[in-house]
Short mmCIF file of C-alpha atoms in Angstrom, two decimals:
data_model
loop_
_atom_site.label_atom_id
_atom_site.label_comp_id
_atom_site.label_asym_id
_atom_site.label_seq_id
_atom_site.Cartn_x
_atom_site.Cartn_y
_atom_site.Cartn_z
CA MET A 239 -0.26 -0.07 0.04
CA SER A 240 1.40 3.57 -0.81
CA ALA A 241 1.94 6.39 1.38
CA GLN A 242 -0.90 8.00 -0.64
CA ASP A 243 -3.45 5.14 0.18
CA LYS A 244 -2.72 5.18 3.66
CA GLU A 245 -3.54 8.79 3.55
CA ASP A 246 -6.95 8.05 2.25
CA ARG A 247 -7.99 5.75 4.73
CA PRO A 248 -9.08 6.55 8.41
CA GLY A 249 -7.85 3.37 10.18
CA ASN A 250 -5.60 4.04 12.83
CA LEU A 251 -7.46 7.68 13.51
CA LEU A 252 -10.64 6.02 13.66
CA ALA A 253 -9.37 3.45 16.30
CA GLU A 254 -8.16 6.29 18.44
CA ALA A 255 -11.43 8.16 18.31
CA VAL A 256 -13.03 4.70 19.42
CA ARG A 257 -10.41 4.33 22.52
CA LEU A 258 -11.00 7.71 23.58
CA ARG A 259 -15.10 7.20 23.70
CA GLU A 260 -14.31 3.85 25.29
CA GLU A 261 -12.41 5.68 28.02
CA GLU A 262 -15.64 7.80 28.37
CA ARG A 263 -13.55 10.68 26.71
CA LEU A 264 -16.37 11.88 24.76
CA GLU A 265 -15.92 15.41 23.92
CA GLU A 266 -12.58 14.44 22.73
CA ALA A 267 -13.59 11.78 20.76
CA ARG A 268 -16.42 13.73 19.37
CA GLU A 269 -13.78 16.49 18.31
CA HIS A 270 -11.59 13.87 16.59
CA LEU A 271 -14.46 12.36 14.92
CA LEU A 272 -15.74 15.53 13.64
CA ALA A 273 -12.25 16.08 12.28
CA LEU A 274 -12.09 12.35 10.52
CA ALA A 275 -15.67 13.42 8.92
CA ALA A 276 -14.33 16.51 7.77
CA ARG A 277 -11.19 14.57 5.94
CA PHE A 278 -13.57 11.42 5.33
CA PRO A 279 -16.97 12.68 3.90
CA ASP A 280 -17.67 9.12 2.14
CA ASN A 281 -16.46 6.99 4.86
CA ALA A 282 -19.50 5.56 6.40
CA GLU A 283 -17.95 3.68 9.56
CA VAL A 284 -16.52 7.04 10.36
CA ALA A 285 -19.94 8.47 9.81
CA TYR A 286 -21.65 5.76 11.98
CA CYS A 287 -19.21 6.58 14.59
CA THR A 288 -19.49 10.22 14.61
CA ALA A 289 -23.39 9.75 14.99
CA GLY A 290 -22.82 7.49 17.70
CA VAL A 291 -21.09 9.75 20.16
CA HIS A 292 -23.32 12.83 19.32
CA ASP A 293 -26.26 10.49 20.28
CA VAL A 294 -24.11 9.35 23.68
CA LEU A 295 -23.57 13.32 24.66
CA GLY A 296 -27.34 13.91 23.70
CA LEU A 297 -26.63 15.72 20.61
CA GLU A 298 -29.50 14.10 18.46
CA SER A 299 -29.89 16.59 16.02
CA GLU A 300 -26.65 16.84 15.52
CA ALA A 301 -26.16 13.14 15.30
CA VAL A 302 -28.98 12.52 12.25
CA PRO A 303 -27.04 13.55 9.32
CA PHE A 304 -24.26 11.18 10.11
CA TYR A 305 -26.39 8.34 10.66
CA GLU A 306 -28.17 9.45 7.31
CA SER A 307 -24.58 9.53 5.50
CA CYS A 308 -23.47 6.13 6.97
CA LEU A 309 -26.79 4.26 6.29
CA SER A 310 -26.97 5.93 2.22
CA GLY A 311 -23.40 4.91 1.59
CA THR A 312 -21.17 1.67 1.54
CA GLY A 313 -18.98 0.26 3.68
CA LEU A 314 -20.80 -0.39 7.11
CA SER A 315 -20.25 -4.09 8.70
CA ASP A 316 -24.05 -5.91 8.84
CA GLU A 317 -23.70 -5.28 12.67
CA ASP A 318 -22.89 -1.66 12.11
CA ARG A 319 -25.84 -1.38 9.76
CA ARG A 320 -28.20 -2.81 12.37
CA GLY A 321 -26.93 -0.48 14.85
CA ALA A 322 -27.11 2.55 12.79
CA LEU A 323 -30.85 1.86 11.87
CA LEU A 324 -31.68 1.50 15.27
CA GLY A 325 -29.87 4.45 16.58
CA LEU A 326 -31.61 6.74 13.64
CA GLY A 327 -34.94 5.37 14.38
CA SER A 328 -34.26 5.84 17.96
CA THR A 329 -32.79 9.39 17.47
CA TYR A 330 -35.67 10.33 14.89
CA ARG A 331 -38.31 8.99 17.80
CA VAL A 332 -36.27 11.17 20.46
CA LEU A 333 -36.84 14.51 18.33
CA GLY A 334 -40.24 13.81 17.80
CA GLN A 335 -40.31 12.96 14.05
CA TYR A 336 -42.34 9.76 15.30
CA THR A 337 -43.04 9.00 11.31
CA ARG A 338 -39.61 8.85 10.21
CA ALA A 339 -38.93 6.92 13.23
CA VAL A 340 -41.34 4.56 12.08
CA ASP A 341 -40.31 4.31 8.63
CA THR A 342 -36.59 3.91 9.66
CA LEU A 343 -37.41 1.30 12.38
CA ARG A 344 -39.52 -0.86 9.92
CA LEU A 345 -36.69 -0.85 7.76
CA GLY A 346 -34.68 -2.06 10.12
CA VAL A 347 -37.16 -5.04 11.16
CA LEU A 348 -37.53 -5.66 7.52
CA GLN A 349 -33.83 -6.47 7.25
CA TYR A 350 -33.22 -7.83 10.43
CA PRO A 351 -36.47 -9.52 11.64
CA ASP A 352 -34.55 -11.46 14.38
CA ASP A 353 -33.37 -8.13 16.09
CA GLY A 354 -35.66 -7.52 19.35
CA GLY A 355 -34.08 -4.36 19.93
CA LEU A 356 -35.14 -3.09 16.37
CA GLN A 357 -38.56 -4.45 17.08
CA THR A 358 -38.88 -2.70 20.76
CA PHE A 359 -38.10 0.70 19.45
CA LEU A 360 -40.36 0.15 16.63
CA ALA A 361 -43.25 -0.37 18.99
CA MET A 362 -42.21 2.77 21.00
CA ALA A 363 -42.46 4.86 17.75
CA LEU A 364 -45.64 2.96 17.05
CA PHE A 365 -46.90 4.01 20.11
CA ASN A 366 -46.16 7.66 19.56
CA THR A 367 -48.00 7.70 16.34
CA GLY A 368 -51.08 6.70 18.02
CA ASP A 369 -50.71 2.84 16.47
CA HIS A 370 -51.25 1.17 19.79
CA HIS A 371 -52.55 -1.78 18.93
CA GLU A 372 -49.79 -2.86 16.40
CA ALA A 373 -47.26 -1.79 19.06
CA MET A 374 -48.63 -4.24 21.78
CA GLN A 375 -48.74 -6.81 18.96
CA ILE A 376 -44.82 -6.54 18.39
CA LEU A 377 -44.40 -6.58 21.99
CA LEU A 378 -46.58 -9.59 23.16
CA ARG A 379 -44.96 -11.31 20.35
CA LEU A 380 -41.36 -10.43 21.30
CA LEU A 381 -42.13 -11.44 24.58
CA ALA A 382 -43.85 -14.66 23.86
CA THR A 383 -40.46 -15.84 21.70
CA THR A 384 -37.73 -14.54 24.06
CA SER A 385 -39.10 -14.31 27.70
CA GLN A 386 -37.34 -17.17 29.76
CA ASP A 387 -40.14 -16.10 32.80
CA PRO A 388 -41.60 -19.43 33.15
CA TYR A 389 -44.81 -18.18 34.08
CA VAL A 390 -44.68 -16.42 30.59
CA GLN A 391 -43.62 -19.39 28.68
CA GLN A 392 -46.67 -21.30 30.54
CA TYR A 393 -49.19 -18.98 28.80
CA ARG A 394 -47.04 -18.65 25.54
CA ARG A 395 -49.39 -20.03 22.81
CA SER A 396 -52.20 -17.98 24.72
CA ILE A 397 -50.00 -14.60 24.33
CA GLU A 398 -48.69 -15.51 20.62
CA GLN A 399 -52.63 -15.91 19.93
CA TYR A 400 -53.56 -12.76 21.53
CA SER A 401 -50.79 -10.65 19.52
CA LYS A 402 -52.55 -11.58 16.30
CA ASP A 403 -55.64 -9.91 17.75
CA LEU A 404 -55.76 -8.63 21.08
CA ASN A 405 -60.05 -8.19 20.58
CA GLU A 406 -60.33 -11.75 20.08
CA THR A 407 -61.99 -13.82 22.45
CA MET A 408 -61.12 -17.53 22.82
#
């Protein structure tokens, strides 16, 4: 790899920002990541990390463009894409942009149907849009399939049945 190729990749610089974040030096990590994002505007991984540090600092509106950028590009690992969809959807929800939250989280659930976190945040966003029925369906289905509580498991079939139609009587 040539010296120019090394200069065009964030590599160790991104690792330094991640280290700062792990050490809870969040403002330093943010400054470092903003500089990286300016230098590597098309790097999805840098954008994802930059979005995340803004979220952790409570700077949700500043996180949004970085989430949008990382999701519109290529180069994110599957796990980071999953995290970015949840992060963006959750951030939209925190900002009161409930319809955008639902749309983003639905996309996440469509792409990652086994992700209980995405399903949970989708249910919360649906609650915010007034779609209480669908929100409850999602949560009941998730509870029935993931709970290790013996009493929930005892009634699993009934809970799953009711998740399909809460108005149904047996």
